Coordinates of C-alpha atoms in Angstrom, one line a residue:
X30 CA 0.0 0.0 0.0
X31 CA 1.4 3.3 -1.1
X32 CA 0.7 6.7 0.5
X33 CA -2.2 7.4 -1.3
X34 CA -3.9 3.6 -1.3
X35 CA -5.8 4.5 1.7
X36 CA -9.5 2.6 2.5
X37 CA -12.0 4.8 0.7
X38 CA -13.5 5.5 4.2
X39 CA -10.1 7.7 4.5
X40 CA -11.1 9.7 1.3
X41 CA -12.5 13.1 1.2
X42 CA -13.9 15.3 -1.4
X43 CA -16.5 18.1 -2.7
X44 CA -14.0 20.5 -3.5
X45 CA -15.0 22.6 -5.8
X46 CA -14.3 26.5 -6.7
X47 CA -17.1 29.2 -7.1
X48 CA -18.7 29.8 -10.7
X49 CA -20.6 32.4 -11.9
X50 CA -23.1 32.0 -14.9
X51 CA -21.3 32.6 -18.3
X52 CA -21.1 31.6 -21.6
X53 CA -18.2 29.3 -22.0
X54 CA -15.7 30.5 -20.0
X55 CA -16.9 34.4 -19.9
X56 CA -17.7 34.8 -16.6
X57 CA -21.4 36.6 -15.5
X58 CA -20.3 40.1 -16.1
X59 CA -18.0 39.2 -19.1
X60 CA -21.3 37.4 -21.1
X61 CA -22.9 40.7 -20.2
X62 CA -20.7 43.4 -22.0
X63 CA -20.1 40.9 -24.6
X64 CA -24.0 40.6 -25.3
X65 CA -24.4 44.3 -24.8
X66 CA -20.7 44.9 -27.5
X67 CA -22.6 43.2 -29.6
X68 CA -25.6 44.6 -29.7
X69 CA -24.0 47.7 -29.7
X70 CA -22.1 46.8 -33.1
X71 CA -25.2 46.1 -34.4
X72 CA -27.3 49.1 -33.6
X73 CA -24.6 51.3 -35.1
X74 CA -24.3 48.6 -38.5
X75 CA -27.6 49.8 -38.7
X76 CA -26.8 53.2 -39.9
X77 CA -23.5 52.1 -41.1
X78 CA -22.9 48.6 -42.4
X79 CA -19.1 49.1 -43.0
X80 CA -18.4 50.2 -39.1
X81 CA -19.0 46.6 -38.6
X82 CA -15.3 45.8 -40.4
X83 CA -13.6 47.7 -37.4
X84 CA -15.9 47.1 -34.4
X85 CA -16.8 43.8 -34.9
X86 CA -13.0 42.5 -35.2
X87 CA -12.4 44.3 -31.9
X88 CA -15.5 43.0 -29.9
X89 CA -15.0 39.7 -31.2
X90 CA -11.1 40.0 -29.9
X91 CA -12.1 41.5 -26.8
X92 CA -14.2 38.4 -26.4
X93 CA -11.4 36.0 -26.9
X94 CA -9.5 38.3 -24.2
X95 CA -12.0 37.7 -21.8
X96 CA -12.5 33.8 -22.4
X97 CA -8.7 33.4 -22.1
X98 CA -7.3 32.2 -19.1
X99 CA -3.9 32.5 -18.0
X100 CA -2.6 30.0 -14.9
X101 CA -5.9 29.4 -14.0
X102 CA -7.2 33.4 -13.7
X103 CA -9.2 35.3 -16.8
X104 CA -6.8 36.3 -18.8
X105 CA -7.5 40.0 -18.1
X106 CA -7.1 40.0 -15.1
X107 CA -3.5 38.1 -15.1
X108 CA -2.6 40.9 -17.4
X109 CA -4.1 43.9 -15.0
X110 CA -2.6 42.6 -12.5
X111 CA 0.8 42.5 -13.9
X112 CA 0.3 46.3 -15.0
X113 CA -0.1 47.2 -11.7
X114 CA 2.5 45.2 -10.8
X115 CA 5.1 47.0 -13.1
X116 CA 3.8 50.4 -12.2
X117 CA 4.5 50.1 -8.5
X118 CA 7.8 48.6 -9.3
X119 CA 8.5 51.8 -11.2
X120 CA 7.6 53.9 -8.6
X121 CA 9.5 51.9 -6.2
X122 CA 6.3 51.2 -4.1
X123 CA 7.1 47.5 -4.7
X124 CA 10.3 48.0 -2.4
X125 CA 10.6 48.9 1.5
X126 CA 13.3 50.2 3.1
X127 CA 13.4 50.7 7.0
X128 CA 14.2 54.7 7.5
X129 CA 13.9 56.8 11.0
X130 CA 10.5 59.1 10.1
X131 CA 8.9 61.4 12.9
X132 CA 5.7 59.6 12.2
X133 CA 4.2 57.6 14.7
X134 CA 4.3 54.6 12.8
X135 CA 7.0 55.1 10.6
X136 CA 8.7 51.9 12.2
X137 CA 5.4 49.8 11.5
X138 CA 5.6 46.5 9.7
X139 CA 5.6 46.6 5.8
X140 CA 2.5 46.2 4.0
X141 CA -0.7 44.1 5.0
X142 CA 1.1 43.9 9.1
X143 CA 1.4 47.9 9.1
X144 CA -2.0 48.4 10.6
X145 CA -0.9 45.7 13.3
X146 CA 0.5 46.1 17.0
X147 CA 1.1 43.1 19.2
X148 CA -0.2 43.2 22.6
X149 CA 1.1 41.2 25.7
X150 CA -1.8 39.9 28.0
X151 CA -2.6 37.6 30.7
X152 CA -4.5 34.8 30.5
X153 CA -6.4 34.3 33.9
X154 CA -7.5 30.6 33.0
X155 CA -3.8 29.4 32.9
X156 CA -2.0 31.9 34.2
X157 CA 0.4 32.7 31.4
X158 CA 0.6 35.7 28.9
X159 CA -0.5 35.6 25.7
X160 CA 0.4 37.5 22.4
X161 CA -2.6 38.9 21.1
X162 CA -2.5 40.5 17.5
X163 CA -4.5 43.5 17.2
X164 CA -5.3 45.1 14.0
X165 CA -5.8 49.0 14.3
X166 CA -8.0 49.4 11.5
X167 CA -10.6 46.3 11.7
X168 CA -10.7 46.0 14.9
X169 CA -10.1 42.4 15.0
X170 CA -7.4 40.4 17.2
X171 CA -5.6 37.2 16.7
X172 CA -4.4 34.5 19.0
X173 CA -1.9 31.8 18.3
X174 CA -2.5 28.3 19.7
X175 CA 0.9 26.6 19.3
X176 CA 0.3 23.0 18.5
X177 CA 2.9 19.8 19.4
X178 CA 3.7 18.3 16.1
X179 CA 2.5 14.8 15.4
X180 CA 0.9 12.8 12.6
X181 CA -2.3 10.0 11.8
X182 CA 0.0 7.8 9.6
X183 CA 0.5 5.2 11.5
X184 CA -3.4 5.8 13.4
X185 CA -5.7 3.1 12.6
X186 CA -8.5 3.5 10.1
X187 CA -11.7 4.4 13.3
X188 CA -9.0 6.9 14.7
X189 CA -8.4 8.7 11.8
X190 CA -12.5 8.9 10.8
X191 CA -13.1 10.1 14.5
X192 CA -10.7 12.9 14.3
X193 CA -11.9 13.9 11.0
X194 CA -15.2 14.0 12.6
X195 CA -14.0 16.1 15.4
X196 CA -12.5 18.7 13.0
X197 CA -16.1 18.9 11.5
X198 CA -17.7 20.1 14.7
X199 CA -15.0 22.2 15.0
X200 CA -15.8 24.2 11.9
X201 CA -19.3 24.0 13.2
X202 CA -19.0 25.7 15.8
X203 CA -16.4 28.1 13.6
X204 CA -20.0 28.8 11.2
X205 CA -22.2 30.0 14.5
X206 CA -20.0 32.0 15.8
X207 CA -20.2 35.7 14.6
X208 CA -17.2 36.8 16.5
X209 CA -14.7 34.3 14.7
X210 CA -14.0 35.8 11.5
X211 CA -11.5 32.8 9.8
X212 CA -8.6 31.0 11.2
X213 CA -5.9 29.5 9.3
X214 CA -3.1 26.2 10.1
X215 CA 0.3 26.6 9.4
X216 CA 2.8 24.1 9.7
X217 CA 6.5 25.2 9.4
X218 CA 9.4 22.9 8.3
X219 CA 12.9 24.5 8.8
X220 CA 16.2 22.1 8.5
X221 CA 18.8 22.0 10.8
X222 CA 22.3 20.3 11.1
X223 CA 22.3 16.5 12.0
X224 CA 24.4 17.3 15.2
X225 CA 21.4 18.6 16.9
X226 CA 19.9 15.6 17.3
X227 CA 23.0 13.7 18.4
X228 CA 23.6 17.1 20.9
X229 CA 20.0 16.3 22.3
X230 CA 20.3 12.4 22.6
X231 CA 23.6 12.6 24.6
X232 CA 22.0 15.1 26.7
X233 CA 19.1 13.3 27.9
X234 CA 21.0 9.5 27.6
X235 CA 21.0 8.2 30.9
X236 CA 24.1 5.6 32.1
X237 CA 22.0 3.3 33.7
X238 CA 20.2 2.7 30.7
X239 CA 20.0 -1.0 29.7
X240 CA 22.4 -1.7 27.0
X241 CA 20.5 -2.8 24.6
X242 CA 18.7 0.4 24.3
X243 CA 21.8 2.6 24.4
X244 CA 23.2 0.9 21.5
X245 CA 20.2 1.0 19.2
X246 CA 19.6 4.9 20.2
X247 CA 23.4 5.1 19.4
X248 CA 22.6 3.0 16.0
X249 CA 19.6 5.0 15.0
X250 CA 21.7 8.4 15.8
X251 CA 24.7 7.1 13.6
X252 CA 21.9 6.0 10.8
X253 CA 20.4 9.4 10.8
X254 CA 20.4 11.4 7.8
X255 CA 22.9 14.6 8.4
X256 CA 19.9 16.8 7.5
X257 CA 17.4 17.2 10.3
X258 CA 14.5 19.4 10.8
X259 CA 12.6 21.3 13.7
X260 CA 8.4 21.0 12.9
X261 CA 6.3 24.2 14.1
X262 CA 2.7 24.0 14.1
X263 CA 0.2 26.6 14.8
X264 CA -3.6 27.6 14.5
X265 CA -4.3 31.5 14.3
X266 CA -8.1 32.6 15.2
X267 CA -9.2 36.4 13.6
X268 CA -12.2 37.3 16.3
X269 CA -13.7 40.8 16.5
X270 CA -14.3 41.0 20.2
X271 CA -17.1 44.1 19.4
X272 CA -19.6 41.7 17.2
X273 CA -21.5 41.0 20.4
X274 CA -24.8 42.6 22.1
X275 CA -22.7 44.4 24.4
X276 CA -19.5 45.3 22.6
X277 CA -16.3 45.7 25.0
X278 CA -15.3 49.4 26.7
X279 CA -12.0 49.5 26.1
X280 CA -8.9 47.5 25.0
X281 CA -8.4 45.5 28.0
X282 CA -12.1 44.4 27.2
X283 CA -11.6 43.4 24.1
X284 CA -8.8 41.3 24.9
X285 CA -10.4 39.5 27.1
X286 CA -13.1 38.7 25.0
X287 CA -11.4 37.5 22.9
X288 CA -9.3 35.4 24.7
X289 CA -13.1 34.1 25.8
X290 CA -14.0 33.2 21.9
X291 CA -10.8 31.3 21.5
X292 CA -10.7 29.2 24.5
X293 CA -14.7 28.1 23.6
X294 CA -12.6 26.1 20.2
X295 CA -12.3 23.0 21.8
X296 CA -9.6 21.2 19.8
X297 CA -9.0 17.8 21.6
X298 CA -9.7 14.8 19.3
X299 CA -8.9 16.4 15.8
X300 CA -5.4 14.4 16.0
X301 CA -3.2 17.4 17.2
X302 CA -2.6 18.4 21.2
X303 CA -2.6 21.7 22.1
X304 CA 1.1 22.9 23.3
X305 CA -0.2 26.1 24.7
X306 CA -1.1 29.7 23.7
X307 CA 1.6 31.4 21.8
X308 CA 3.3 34.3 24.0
X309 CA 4.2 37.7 22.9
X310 CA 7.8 36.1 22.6
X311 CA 6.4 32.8 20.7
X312 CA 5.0 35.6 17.9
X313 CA 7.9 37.7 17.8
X314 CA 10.1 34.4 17.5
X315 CA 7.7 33.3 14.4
X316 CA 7.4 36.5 12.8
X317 CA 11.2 37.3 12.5
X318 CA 12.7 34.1 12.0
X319 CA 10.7 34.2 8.7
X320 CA 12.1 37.2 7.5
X321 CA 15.3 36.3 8.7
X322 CA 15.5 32.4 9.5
X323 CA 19.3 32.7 11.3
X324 CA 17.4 33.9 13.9
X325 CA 15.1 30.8 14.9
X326 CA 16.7 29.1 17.1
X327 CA 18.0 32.5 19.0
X328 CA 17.3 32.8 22.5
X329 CA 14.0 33.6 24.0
X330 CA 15.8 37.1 26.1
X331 CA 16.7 38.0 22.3
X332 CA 13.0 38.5 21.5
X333 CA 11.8 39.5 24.8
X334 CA 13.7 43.0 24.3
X335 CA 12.8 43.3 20.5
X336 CA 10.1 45.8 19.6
X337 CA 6.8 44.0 17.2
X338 CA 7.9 47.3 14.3
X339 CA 11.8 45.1 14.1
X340 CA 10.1 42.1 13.7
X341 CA 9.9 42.8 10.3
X342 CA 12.5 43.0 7.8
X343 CA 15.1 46.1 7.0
X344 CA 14.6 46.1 3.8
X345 CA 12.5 43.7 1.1
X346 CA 11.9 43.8 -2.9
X347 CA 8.1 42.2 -3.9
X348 CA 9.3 40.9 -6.8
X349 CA 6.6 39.2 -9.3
X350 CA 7.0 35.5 -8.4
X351 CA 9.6 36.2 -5.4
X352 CA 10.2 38.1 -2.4
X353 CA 13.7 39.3 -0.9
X354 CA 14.2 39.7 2.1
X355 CA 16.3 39.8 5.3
X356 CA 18.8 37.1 5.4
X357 CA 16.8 35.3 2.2
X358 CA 14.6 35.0 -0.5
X359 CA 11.2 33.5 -0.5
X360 CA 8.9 32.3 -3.1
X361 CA 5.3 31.4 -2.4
X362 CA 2.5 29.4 -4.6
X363 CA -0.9 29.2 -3.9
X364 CA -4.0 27.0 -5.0
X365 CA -5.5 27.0 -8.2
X366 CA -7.6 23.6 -8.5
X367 CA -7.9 20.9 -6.5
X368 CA -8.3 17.4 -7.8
X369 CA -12.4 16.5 -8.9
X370 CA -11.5 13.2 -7.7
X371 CA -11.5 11.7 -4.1
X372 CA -8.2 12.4 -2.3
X373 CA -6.6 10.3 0.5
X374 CA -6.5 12.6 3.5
X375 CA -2.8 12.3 3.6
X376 CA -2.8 14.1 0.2
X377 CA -0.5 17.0 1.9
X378 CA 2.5 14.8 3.0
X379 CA 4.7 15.6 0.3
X380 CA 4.3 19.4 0.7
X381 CA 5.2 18.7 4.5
X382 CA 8.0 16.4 4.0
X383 CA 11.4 18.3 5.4
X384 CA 13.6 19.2 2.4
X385 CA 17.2 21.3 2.1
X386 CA 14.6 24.5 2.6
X387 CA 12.5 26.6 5.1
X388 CA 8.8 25.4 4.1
X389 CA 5.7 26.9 5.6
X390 CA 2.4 25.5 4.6
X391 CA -0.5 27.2 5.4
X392 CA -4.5 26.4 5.4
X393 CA -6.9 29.6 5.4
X394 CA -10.3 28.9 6.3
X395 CA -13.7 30.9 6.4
X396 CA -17.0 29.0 7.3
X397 CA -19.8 30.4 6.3
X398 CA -22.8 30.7 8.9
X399 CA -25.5 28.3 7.7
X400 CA -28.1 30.5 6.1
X401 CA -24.7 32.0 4.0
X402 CA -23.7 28.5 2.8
X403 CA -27.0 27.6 2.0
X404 CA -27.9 30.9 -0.4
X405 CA -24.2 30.3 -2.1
X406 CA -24.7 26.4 -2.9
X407 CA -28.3 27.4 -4.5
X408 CA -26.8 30.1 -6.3
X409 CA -24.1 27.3 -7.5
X410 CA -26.6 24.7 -8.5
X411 CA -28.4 27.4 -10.9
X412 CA -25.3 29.1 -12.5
X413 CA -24.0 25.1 -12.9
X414 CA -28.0 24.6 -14.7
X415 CA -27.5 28.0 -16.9
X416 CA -24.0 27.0 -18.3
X417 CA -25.1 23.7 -19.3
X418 CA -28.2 24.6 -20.5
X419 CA -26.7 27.8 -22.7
X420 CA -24.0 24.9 -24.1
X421 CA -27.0 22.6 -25.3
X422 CA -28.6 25.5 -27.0
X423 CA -25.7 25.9 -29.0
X424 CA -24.2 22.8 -29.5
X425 CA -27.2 20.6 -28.8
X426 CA -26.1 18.9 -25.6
X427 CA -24.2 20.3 -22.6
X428 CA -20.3 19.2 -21.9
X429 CA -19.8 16.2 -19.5
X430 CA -17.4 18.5 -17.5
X431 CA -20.4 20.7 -16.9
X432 CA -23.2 17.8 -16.6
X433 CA -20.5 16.7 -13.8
X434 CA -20.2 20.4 -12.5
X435 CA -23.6 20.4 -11.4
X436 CA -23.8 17.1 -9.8
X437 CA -21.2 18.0 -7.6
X438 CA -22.7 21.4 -6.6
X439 CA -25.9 19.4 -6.1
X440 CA -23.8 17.0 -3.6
X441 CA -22.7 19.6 -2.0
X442 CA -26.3 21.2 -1.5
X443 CA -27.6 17.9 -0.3
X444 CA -24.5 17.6 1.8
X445 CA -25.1 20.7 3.4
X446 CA -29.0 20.1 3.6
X447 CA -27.6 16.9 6.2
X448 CA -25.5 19.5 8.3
X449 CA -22.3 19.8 6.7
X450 CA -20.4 23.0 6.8
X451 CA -19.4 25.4 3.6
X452 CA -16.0 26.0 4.1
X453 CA -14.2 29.0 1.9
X454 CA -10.6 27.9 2.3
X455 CA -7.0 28.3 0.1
X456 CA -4.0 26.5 -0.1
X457 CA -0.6 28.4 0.3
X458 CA 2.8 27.4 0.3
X459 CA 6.3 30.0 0.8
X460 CA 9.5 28.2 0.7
X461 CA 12.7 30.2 2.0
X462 CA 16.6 29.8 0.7
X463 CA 19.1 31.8 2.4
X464 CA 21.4 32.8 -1.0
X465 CA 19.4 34.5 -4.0
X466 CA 22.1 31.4 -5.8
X467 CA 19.5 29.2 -4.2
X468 CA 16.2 30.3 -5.6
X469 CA 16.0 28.1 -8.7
X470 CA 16.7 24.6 -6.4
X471 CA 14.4 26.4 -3.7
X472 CA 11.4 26.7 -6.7
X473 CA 12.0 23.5 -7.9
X474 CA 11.8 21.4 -4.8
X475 CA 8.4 23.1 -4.3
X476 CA 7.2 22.0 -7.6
X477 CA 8.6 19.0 -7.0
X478 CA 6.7 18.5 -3.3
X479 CA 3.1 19.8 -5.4
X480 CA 3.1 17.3 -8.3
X481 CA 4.3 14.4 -5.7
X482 CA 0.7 15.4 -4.4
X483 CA -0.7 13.8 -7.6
X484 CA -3.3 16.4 -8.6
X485 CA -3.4 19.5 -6.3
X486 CA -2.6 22.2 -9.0
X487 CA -0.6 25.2 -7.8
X488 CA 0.6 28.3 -9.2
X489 CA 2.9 31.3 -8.0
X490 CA 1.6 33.7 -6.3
X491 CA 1.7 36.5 -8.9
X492 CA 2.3 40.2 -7.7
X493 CA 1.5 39.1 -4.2
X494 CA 5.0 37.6 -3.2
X495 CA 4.7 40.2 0.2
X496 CA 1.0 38.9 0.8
X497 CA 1.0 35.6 1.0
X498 CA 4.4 35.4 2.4
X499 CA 2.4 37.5 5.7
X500 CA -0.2 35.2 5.3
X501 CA 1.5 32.4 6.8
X502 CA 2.5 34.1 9.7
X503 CA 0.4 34.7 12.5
X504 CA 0.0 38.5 12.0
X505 CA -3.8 38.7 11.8
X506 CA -4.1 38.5 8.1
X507 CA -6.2 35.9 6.5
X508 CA -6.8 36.9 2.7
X509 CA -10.5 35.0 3.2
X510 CA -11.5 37.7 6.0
X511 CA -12.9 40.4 4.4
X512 CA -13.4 43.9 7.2

């Protein structure tokens, strides 16, 4: 049995990505200019027949614009996109630069973390402070759970369905609560030298050890592979603490409610164990040992004494499909179809298999309240019914791809109808090499690690290098989350 022969009790599926009524691949509002160009071209061919020869070419060709598609996005708006792009590159706004301003928050982090200040609290339940997140201009606050690595491989068939189960209700409760706005998973993979391990064995090897066991732990240490690596996990949760009857006074309030909203996420069963709330110095730790990975294993009175505004880099480029940065250069991909087929749940080990780069790995979730899911899946079903219904007008019976198409979205209806969440949720991955000389071996492990998945299609994350590269930290930002 290979990774991916799992029992078909150990299969999920109904992914499937939002699509509005078109014809052929014209989205809603593209079918609509092209039906109004076009009925335009002919009111004027009216009075003059020959303006047909020069606007009909150039609706028809802005037509074929529209239907294009470039990695997986309308082709206009790959090339919009890039425009932009180019003209903040050109006016250097695609490049920061740490300077010494009179403004307030000159020293803030760079781009979607400069609206963020991190605030140390107590946590009267255990007793320990807590890094909370707080995002000036939302409003909304983030705590880290840090989570103790672990896996379901070896977990027989009952455990793995029960803690699949478990993570269900979890996103239940996730979808009737109004104060969590999205959450996200990232799991972070950074290598380290082999002689850690053997450091940490002889450390905790103790004499009176029976000899058998000292001399397979000194086998297995001798055995090891000279490349090891150090496994972070963490789960972010983005509440807004003043979505309730009474909304919180002040600050200290609104900390504390929060710190309410997360602790009601009851996470035991869904195959991880909760290490413990992520501290001010956990956060800073995560945040600038991204940026800068020499700094990760630096001690914790190092971070203690560093201001949240340093936690970001000294300078950075957002380049098109990469990021530079302090002490490396990143490149991040994110989803752009999942498979249509069932897919074992251990789909994602490739992606978070240590390799000779920092890897981070991140799940973004938004559930949708009930009544929300319900309206989206019926608006599916009948944009799925229009496409292949337009298609059969015109070719005289609809595409299996879309015949398929709307079976799924009525699945996922039914599935819903039965209780069943509807989960808006993304797929990104940021892989880190310390020498610009190691970028092209850096972006080809990555590919490498996606097509091992065997049908999870990815693509760089074009323009939004800086983004996504902040989305995986725990900085409040969740690209699902809309204020």
């Amino acid at each position: 049995m290979t990774d991916h022969e799992v029992p078909a009790t150990l299969t999920v599926d109904g992914f499937r990505a939002r699509r509005s009524f078109g014809f052929g691949n014209l989205s809603k509002g593209a079918t609509v200019f092209a039906a109004a160009a076009l009925a335009a071209d002919g009111i004027f061919a009216t009075a003059q027949p020959l303006s047909l020869a020069v606007t009909l070419p150039l609706t028809l060709g802005a037509i074929g614009l529209a239907a294009a598609r470039r990695h997986g996005m309308p082709a206009p708006s790959y090339y919009w996109a890039k425009a932009a792009w180019r003209r903040a590159a050109h006016a250097e706004a695609a490049s920061y630069r740490r300077v010494l301003l009179p403004h307030p928050y000159s020293l803030d982090l760079p781009g979607v973390g400069a609206a963020s200040t991190l605030i140390k609290a107590h946590d009267p339940t255990t007793g320990r402070t807590v890094g909370v997140v707080h995002d000036r201009v939302s409003g909304y606050m983030t705590v880290t759970t840090l989570l103790a690595p672990g896996g379901s491989l070896m977990a027989p068939t009952s455990a793995v369905r029960g803690t699949i189960r478990t993570w269900g209700a979890v996103l239940d409760a996730m979808s009737t609560d109004e104060q969590i706005k999205g959450a996200s998973v990232t799991i972070q993979i950074t290598p380290g030298a082999g002689e850690a391990l053997a450091d940490d064995v002889a450390r905790r090897k103790r004499p009176d050890a029976p000899s058998l066991a000292r001399a397979t732990i000194e086998e297995l240490v001798a055995t090891t592979p000279h490349a090891t690596a150090s496994v972070a996990p963490w789960m972010s949760v983005i509440v807004d603490p003043n979505a309730t009857a009474s909304p919180p006074a002040d600050l200290s309030e609104q900390v504390g409610e929060t710190l309410r909203v997360v602790d009601s996420l009851d996470l035991s069963g869904t195959g991880t164990d909760i290490h413990r709330r992520a501290t001010d110095v956990d956060v800073r730790r995560l945040v600038r040992s991204a940026y800068d990975p020499a700094t990760f294993h630096a001690r914790d009175a190092e971070f203690e004494v560093l201001p949240w505004p340093e936690c970001g880099p000294q300078a950075a480029d957002d380049g098109w499909e990469e990021y530079a940065h302090d002490g490396g250069v990143s490149v991040s991909w994110v989803l752009r179809e999942m498979p249509r087929r069932p897919i074992p749940y251990s789909v994602l080990l490739p992606l978070l298999s240590p390799g000779r780069f920092q890897r981070r790995v991140t799940l973004a979730y938004r559930v949708l309240d009930p009544y929300e899911g319900e309206a989206v899946l019926e608006r599916e079903i009948s944009n799925a019914e229009q496409r292949a219904n337009a298609t059969a007008q015109v070719k005289g019976r609809a595409k299996w791809s879309q015949r398929a198409d709307y079976q799924r979205a009525e699945k996922a209806a039914a599935q819903a109808a039965g209780g069943a969440q509807v989960v808006d949720w993304t797929l990104m991955v940021t892989a880190t090499a310390r020498r610009a000389t190691d970028l092209p071996a850096a972006r080809q492990e990555l590919e490498r690690a996606v097509k091992a998945t065997r049908g999870i299609r990815m693509r760089p994350a074009y323009g939004a290098q800086a983004a996504v590269f902040a989305a995986g930290l725990p900085l409040g930002y969740n690209p699902l989350v809309r204020d």
